[in-house]
């Protein structure tokens, strides 16, 4: 599901609250919205981009599986704007939010907030503000892959009737969703019509919005609206051959399948003799220390029998790139969902110096290359 989600207006690039909101709801009561930090590039936790909007209803159920996309919108002087976009979004639970707040030291932001006259005017005294902030500072609702988040500068003007055209004889659509506590589900082509012209054609957000795996929008006026008008309907295209489809569905975005496979592999490592398990550092999916082989860099590839060779091929190139930037000579491992049924697919990894692991129930089976097929720092095969 992809939604339009109103956020408060911010004239400071969403690098922090300005204390000048005239909105109703939470921002009206407290003088700021947590989304006013969304433009900060350093809001990153465990490799994820973290950010905030208010949320309700089906947004939570779609985010449980990373199947939520959000175009953040705002309104100023009667005009609507898109200020940011994200997809492959997961919600942060209470423990996540506490860990994010600790790592990013969010509590200290209260000092800057209290200096803003627009916020001071809404609280009886500093003690009242401190009591509020102690309950509020951890609120960071969402996380998504960094590659699947973008903040627009300048913001994008939205003409409602160009994005969701009305059908004659109805008058032109004058507005999109305004209430900060609600959202408006839209079709992916309508979302693309807002943001596509501001993104390169290879952007992961365009790939995510260009898949066919979307539920129908419940609002009939949106679901049955004519195609968006004018420019901006650029699409990443529909994959036709298996290799292109594999790249679009698994390489251009971090999918729920990727997340689940990686989580299962991390859990397996922690229950085995592996140590120093670190996910999502410097683009490497998982790095760990194997009791027998020492340091290992692992690339996670969700697969089925049809796509496993494509996955191994893609992983080899990525691992060689990561390997070049590492100290020492770590082992390189491709992790897949399924066992290769064709011996040539296994050999593609092991004969070229890469290990291969695949899911087997709650465990993983491993095949490592022989000593003769290890690779040195330059990526060359070592002959021993």
Coordinates of C-alpha atoms in Angstrom, one line a residue:
X1 CA 0.0 0.0 0.0
X2 CA 1.2 3.5 -0.8
X3 CA -0.4 6.5 0.9
X4 CA -0.3 10.3 1.0
X5 CA 0.5 11.3 4.5
X6 CA 0.2 14.9 5.7
X7 CA 3.0 16.3 7.9
X8 CA 3.4 19.8 9.4
X9 CA 4.9 22.6 7.3
X10 CA 8.5 23.3 8.1
X11 CA 10.6 26.2 6.6
X12 CA 13.9 24.9 7.8
X13 CA 14.3 21.9 5.5
X14 CA 12.9 19.6 8.2
X15 CA 16.2 19.7 10.0
X16 CA 14.4 20.4 13.3
X17 CA 11.2 22.1 14.6
X18 CA 10.7 25.8 14.0
X19 CA 8.1 26.3 16.7
X20 CA 5.8 28.1 14.3
X21 CA 3.2 25.4 13.3
X22 CA -0.4 26.5 13.0
X23 CA -1.6 22.9 12.6
X24 CA -4.3 21.3 14.8
X25 CA -3.8 18.0 16.6
X26 CA -0.5 17.0 18.2
X27 CA 1.5 19.8 16.6
X28 CA -1.1 22.4 17.5
X29 CA -1.1 21.3 21.1
X30 CA 2.7 21.0 21.5
X31 CA 4.0 23.4 18.9
X32 CA 6.0 20.9 16.9
X33 CA 5.8 17.6 15.1
X34 CA 8.3 14.7 15.3
X35 CA 8.3 14.7 11.5
X36 CA 10.1 18.1 11.6
X37 CA 13.4 16.1 11.9
X38 CA 12.7 13.9 8.8
X39 CA 15.1 15.9 6.6
X40 CA 18.2 15.0 8.7
X41 CA 20.5 12.6 6.9
X42 CA 22.1 11.4 10.2
X43 CA 18.9 9.8 11.5
X44 CA 20.2 6.3 10.8
X45 CA 20.0 3.3 13.1
X46 CA 21.5 -0.1 12.4
X47 CA 21.8 0.8 8.7
X48 CA 18.1 1.9 8.5
X49 CA 16.8 5.4 7.8
X50 CA 14.4 6.3 10.6
X51 CA 11.7 8.9 10.4
X52 CA 8.3 9.8 11.7
X53 CA 4.7 10.5 10.7
X54 CA 1.5 9.9 12.6
X55 CA -0.1 6.6 11.7
X56 CA -3.4 4.8 11.9
X57 CA -5.3 1.8 10.7
X58 CA -4.0 -0.3 7.9
X59 CA -0.7 1.6 7.8
X60 CA 0.4 -0.6 10.7
X61 CA -0.6 -3.9 9.1
X62 CA 1.2 -3.2 5.9
X63 CA 4.3 -2.0 7.7
X64 CA 4.5 -5.3 9.6
X65 CA 5.8 -6.9 6.4
X66 CA 7.6 -3.9 4.9
X67 CA 4.8 -3.4 2.4
X68 CA 4.1 0.3 3.1
X69 CA 5.1 3.3 1.0
X70 CA 4.5 6.9 2.2
X71 CA 4.6 10.2 0.2
X72 CA 4.8 12.9 2.9
X73 CA 2.7 15.9 1.9
X74 CA 2.1 19.3 3.4
X75 CA 0.0 22.3 2.7
X76 CA 1.0 26.0 2.6
X77 CA -1.0 29.0 1.4
X78 CA -3.6 26.8 -0.1
X79 CA -1.2 24.7 -2.1
X80 CA -0.2 21.1 -1.6
X81 CA 3.4 19.8 -1.7
X82 CA 5.3 16.5 -1.5
X83 CA 8.3 16.9 0.8
X84 CA 9.6 13.4 1.0
X85 CA 8.9 9.8 0.1
X86 CA 9.8 6.4 1.5
X87 CA 8.9 2.7 0.8
X88 CA 9.7 -0.8 2.1
X89 CA 8.7 0.7 5.5
X90 CA 8.6 -1.1 8.8
X91 CA 7.2 0.2 12.0
X92 CA 9.4 0.5 15.1
X93 CA 8.2 -1.2 18.2
X94 CA 8.7 0.1 21.7
X95 CA 12.1 -1.5 22.1
X96 CA 13.2 -0.2 18.7
X97 CA 12.2 3.3 19.6
X98 CA 14.0 3.2 22.9
X99 CA 17.2 2.0 21.1
X100 CA 16.9 4.6 18.4
X101 CA 16.4 7.4 20.9
X102 CA 19.5 6.3 22.9
X103 CA 21.7 5.9 19.9
X104 CA 20.7 9.2 18.3
X105 CA 20.6 11.0 21.7
X106 CA 17.1 12.3 21.0
X107 CA 16.5 13.4 24.6
X108 CA 18.9 16.3 24.2
X109 CA 16.6 17.8 21.4
X110 CA 14.4 19.0 24.2
X111 CA 16.8 21.8 25.0
X112 CA 16.5 23.3 21.5
X113 CA 12.8 22.9 21.6
X114 CA 12.4 24.8 24.8
X115 CA 14.2 27.8 23.3
X116 CA 11.5 28.3 20.6
X117 CA 8.9 30.9 21.6
X118 CA 6.2 29.1 19.8
X119 CA 6.7 26.1 22.0
X120 CA 7.2 28.0 25.3
X121 CA 3.9 29.8 24.8
X122 CA 2.0 26.4 24.9
X123 CA 3.5 25.1 28.2
X124 CA 2.9 26.5 31.7
X125 CA 6.6 26.3 32.6
X126 CA 9.8 24.4 31.9
X127 CA 8.8 21.6 34.3
X128 CA 5.6 21.0 32.3
X129 CA 7.5 20.9 29.1
X130 CA 10.1 18.5 30.6
X131 CA 7.3 16.2 31.7
X132 CA 5.9 16.2 28.2
X133 CA 9.2 15.6 26.5
X134 CA 10.1 12.7 28.8
X135 CA 7.1 10.8 27.4
X136 CA 7.6 12.1 23.8
X137 CA 11.2 12.1 22.8
X138 CA 11.4 8.4 21.8
X139 CA 8.7 8.7 19.1
X140 CA 10.2 7.7 15.8
X141 CA 7.5 5.7 14.1
X142 CA 9.2 4.2 11.0
X143 CA 12.3 2.8 9.5
X144 CA 13.2 1.8 5.9
X145 CA 16.3 1.1 3.8
X146 CA 18.4 4.2 3.3
X147 CA 18.2 3.6 -0.4
X148 CA 14.4 3.8 -0.2
X149 CA 14.1 7.2 1.4
X150 CA 14.3 10.6 -0.3
X151 CA 13.7 14.2 0.9
X152 CA 12.8 16.8 -1.7
X153 CA 14.5 20.2 -1.9
X154 CA 12.7 22.1 -3.1
X155 CA 9.4 20.4 -2.4
X156 CA 7.1 19.2 -5.2
X157 CA 4.0 21.1 -6.0
X158 CA 0.9 18.8 -6.2
X159 CA -2.0 19.7 -8.4
X160 CA -4.8 17.4 -7.0
X161 CA -6.8 17.0 -10.2
X162 CA -3.7 16.2 -12.2
X163 CA -2.8 13.3 -9.8
X164 CA -6.3 12.0 -9.2
X165 CA -8.5 13.4 -12.0
X166 CA -12.2 13.7 -11.4
X167 CA -14.5 12.0 -13.8
X168 CA -16.9 14.4 -15.7
X169 CA -19.4 15.8 -14.9
X170 CA -17.8 16.1 -11.4
X171 CA -15.9 19.3 -10.8
X172 CA -12.0 19.2 -10.7
X173 CA -10.6 17.8 -7.6
X174 CA -9.4 20.6 -5.3
X175 CA -7.6 18.8 -2.5
X176 CA -5.8 15.8 -1.3
X177 CA -5.8 14.6 2.3
X178 CA -5.2 17.4 4.8
X179 CA -5.7 16.0 8.3
X180 CA -2.4 15.0 10.0
X181 CA -4.0 12.2 11.8
X182 CA -5.2 10.5 8.7
X183 CA -3.9 9.2 5.3
X184 CA -5.1 8.7 1.7
X185 CA -4.3 5.5 0.0
X186 CA -3.5 6.0 -3.7
X187 CA -2.6 3.8 -6.7
X188 CA 1.1 3.4 -7.5
X189 CA 0.7 5.2 -10.8
X190 CA -0.7 8.2 -8.9
X191 CA 2.2 8.2 -6.5
X192 CA 4.6 8.0 -9.4
X193 CA 2.9 11.0 -11.1
X194 CA 3.9 13.1 -8.1
X195 CA 7.6 12.1 -7.6
X196 CA 8.9 10.3 -10.7
X197 CA 10.3 13.3 -12.5
X198 CA 12.4 14.2 -9.5
X199 CA 14.1 10.8 -9.3
X200 CA 16.5 9.0 -11.6
X201 CA 14.9 6.1 -13.6
X202 CA 17.0 3.6 -11.6
X203 CA 15.9 4.8 -8.2
X204 CA 14.8 2.0 -5.9
X205 CA 11.6 3.9 -5.0
X206 CA 10.5 3.9 -8.7
X207 CA 11.2 0.1 -8.9
X208 CA 9.2 -0.5 -5.7
X209 CA 6.2 1.5 -7.1
X210 CA 6.5 -0.1 -10.5
X211 CA 5.8 -3.7 -9.3
X212 CA 2.3 -5.1 -9.8
X213 CA 2.0 -6.4 -6.2
X214 CA -0.4 -3.8 -4.8
X215 CA -3.9 -4.3 -3.3
X216 CA -6.7 -2.3 -4.7
X217 CA -7.4 1.1 -3.2
X218 CA -10.6 1.0 -1.2
X219 CA -11.7 4.5 -2.0
X220 CA -13.6 4.1 -5.3
X221 CA -13.0 7.7 -6.4
X222 CA -9.3 7.1 -6.2
X223 CA -9.3 3.5 -7.4
X224 CA -11.5 4.3 -10.5
X225 CA -10.0 7.7 -11.3
X226 CA -8.6 8.2 -14.8
X227 CA -4.8 8.0 -15.3
X228 CA -2.9 11.0 -13.9
X229 CA -2.5 13.9 -16.3
X230 CA 0.6 15.5 -17.7
X231 CA 4.2 14.6 -17.0
X232 CA 5.6 12.6 -14.3
X233 CA 4.3 9.1 -15.1
X234 CA 7.7 7.7 -15.7
X235 CA 7.9 4.1 -14.6
X236 CA 10.8 1.8 -13.9
X237 CA 9.1 -0.5 -16.5
X238 CA 7.8 -4.0 -16.3
X239 CA 10.4 -6.8 -16.2
X240 CA 9.9 -9.3 -19.0
X241 CA 12.8 -11.8 -18.8
X242 CA 13.6 -13.7 -15.6
X243 CA 17.0 -12.0 -14.9
X244 CA 15.5 -8.5 -15.2
X245 CA 12.6 -9.5 -13.1
X246 CA 14.9 -10.8 -10.5
X247 CA 16.9 -7.6 -10.4
X248 CA 13.8 -5.5 -10.1
X249 CA 12.1 -7.5 -7.4
X250 CA 15.2 -8.3 -5.3
X251 CA 18.2 -6.1 -6.1
X252 CA 16.6 -2.6 -6.6
X253 CA 14.8 -2.8 -3.3
X254 CA 15.1 -4.4 0.1
X255 CA 12.1 -6.7 0.1
X256 CA 10.4 -8.4 3.1
X257 CA 11.8 -11.7 1.8
X258 CA 15.3 -10.2 2.1
X259 CA 14.5 -9.0 5.7
X260 CA 13.1 -12.4 6.8
X261 CA 16.0 -14.4 5.3
X262 CA 18.6 -12.1 6.8
X263 CA 16.9 -12.2 10.2
X264 CA 16.8 -16.0 10.1
X265 CA 20.5 -16.2 9.1
X266 CA 21.5 -13.8 11.9
X267 CA 19.5 -15.9 14.4
X268 CA 21.2 -19.1 13.2
X269 CA 24.6 -17.6 13.5
X270 CA 24.0 -16.3 17.1
X271 CA 22.8 -19.8 18.1
X272 CA 25.9 -21.5 16.6
X273 CA 29.6 -20.9 17.2
X274 CA 29.7 -17.7 15.2
X275 CA 30.7 -14.5 17.0
X276 CA 30.9 -10.8 16.3
X277 CA 27.7 -10.9 14.2
X278 CA 27.2 -7.4 12.7
X279 CA 24.3 -6.6 10.2
X280 CA 24.1 -3.8 7.7
X281 CA 27.5 -2.2 8.1
X282 CA 29.1 -0.4 5.2
X283 CA 26.7 -2.1 2.7
X284 CA 27.6 -5.6 3.8
X285 CA 24.4 -7.5 4.8
X286 CA 26.0 -9.6 7.5
X287 CA 29.6 -9.8 8.7
X288 CA 30.7 -12.3 11.4
X289 CA 33.6 -14.4 12.7
X290 CA 33.5 -18.1 12.0
X291 CA 35.2 -20.4 14.5
X292 CA 37.0 -22.3 11.7
X293 CA 37.5 -19.7 9.0
X294 CA 37.7 -16.4 10.7
X295 CA 36.1 -13.2 9.3
X296 CA 33.2 -13.7 6.8
X297 CA 31.3 -11.3 4.7
X298 CA 27.8 -12.5 3.7
X299 CA 25.5 -11.3 1.0
X300 CA 21.8 -12.2 1.5
X301 CA 19.8 -13.2 -1.6
X302 CA 16.2 -14.2 -1.4
X303 CA 15.7 -16.8 -4.2
X304 CA 13.6 -19.5 -5.7
X305 CA 14.9 -22.4 -7.9
X306 CA 14.4 -20.3 -11.0
X307 CA 16.4 -17.3 -9.8
X308 CA 19.2 -18.8 -7.7
X309 CA 21.8 -18.6 -10.5
X310 CA 21.0 -14.9 -11.1
X311 CA 21.2 -14.3 -7.3
X312 CA 24.6 -15.9 -7.0
X313 CA 25.9 -14.0 -10.0
X314 CA 24.7 -10.7 -8.5
X315 CA 26.2 -11.5 -5.1
X316 CA 29.6 -12.4 -6.5
X317 CA 30.0 -8.9 -7.9
X318 CA 28.9 -7.2 -4.7
X319 CA 31.1 -9.3 -2.5
X320 CA 34.1 -8.6 -4.6
X321 CA 33.4 -4.9 -4.3
X322 CA 33.0 -5.2 -0.5
X323 CA 36.1 -7.4 -0.2
X324 CA 38.3 -4.9 -1.9
X325 CA 37.6 -2.4 0.9
X326 CA 38.2 -4.7 3.8
X327 CA 41.3 -5.3 5.9
X328 CA 42.8 -8.8 5.7
X329 CA 41.2 -11.5 3.5
X330 CA 37.8 -12.4 4.8
X331 CA 35.8 -15.4 3.4
X332 CA 33.0 -14.5 1.1
X333 CA 29.6 -16.1 1.4
X334 CA 26.3 -16.0 -0.6
X335 CA 23.2 -16.9 1.5
X336 CA 20.1 -18.0 -0.4
X337 CA 16.6 -19.3 0.4
X338 CA 16.9 -22.6 -1.4
X339 CA 19.4 -25.3 -2.2
X340 CA 20.7 -25.1 -5.8
X341 CA 19.2 -28.0 -7.7
X342 CA 21.7 -27.7 -10.6
X343 CA 25.4 -28.6 -9.7
X344 CA 26.5 -25.8 -12.0
X345 CA 24.8 -23.2 -9.8
X346 CA 26.7 -24.4 -6.7
X347 CA 29.9 -24.6 -8.8
X348 CA 29.4 -21.0 -9.9
X349 CA 30.1 -20.0 -6.3
X350 CA 32.6 -22.5 -5.0
X351 CA 34.7 -22.8 -8.2
X352 CA 35.2 -19.0 -8.1
X353 CA 36.2 -18.9 -4.4
X354 CA 32.8 -18.1 -2.8
X355 CA 31.0 -20.1 -0.1
X356 CA 27.2 -20.8 -0.5
X357 CA 24.7 -21.3 2.3
X358 CA 21.0 -22.0 2.0
X359 CA 18.1 -22.3 4.4
X360 CA 17.1 -25.8 5.6
X361 CA 14.2 -25.4 7.9
X362 CA 15.6 -23.3 10.8
X363 CA 19.1 -24.2 10.0
X364 CA 21.5 -23.4 7.1
X365 CA 23.7 -25.7 5.1
X366 CA 27.1 -24.5 4.0
X367 CA 29.4 -25.3 1.1
X368 CA 32.8 -23.7 1.1
X369 CA 35.4 -23.6 -1.8
X370 CA 38.5 -25.8 -1.5
X371 CA 41.7 -24.2 -0.5
X372 CA 42.7 -24.1 -4.2
X373 CA 39.7 -21.9 -4.9
X374 CA 40.2 -19.3 -2.2
X375 CA 40.5 -15.7 -3.4
X376 CA 43.2 -13.2 -2.4
X377 CA 42.7 -9.5 -1.7
X378 CA 42.7 -8.6 -5.4
X379 CA 40.0 -11.1 -6.1
X380 CA 42.4 -13.5 -7.8
X381 CA 42.2 -17.3 -7.3
X382 CA 44.9 -18.6 -4.9
X383 CA 46.5 -21.8 -6.2
X384 CA 47.9 -23.9 -3.4

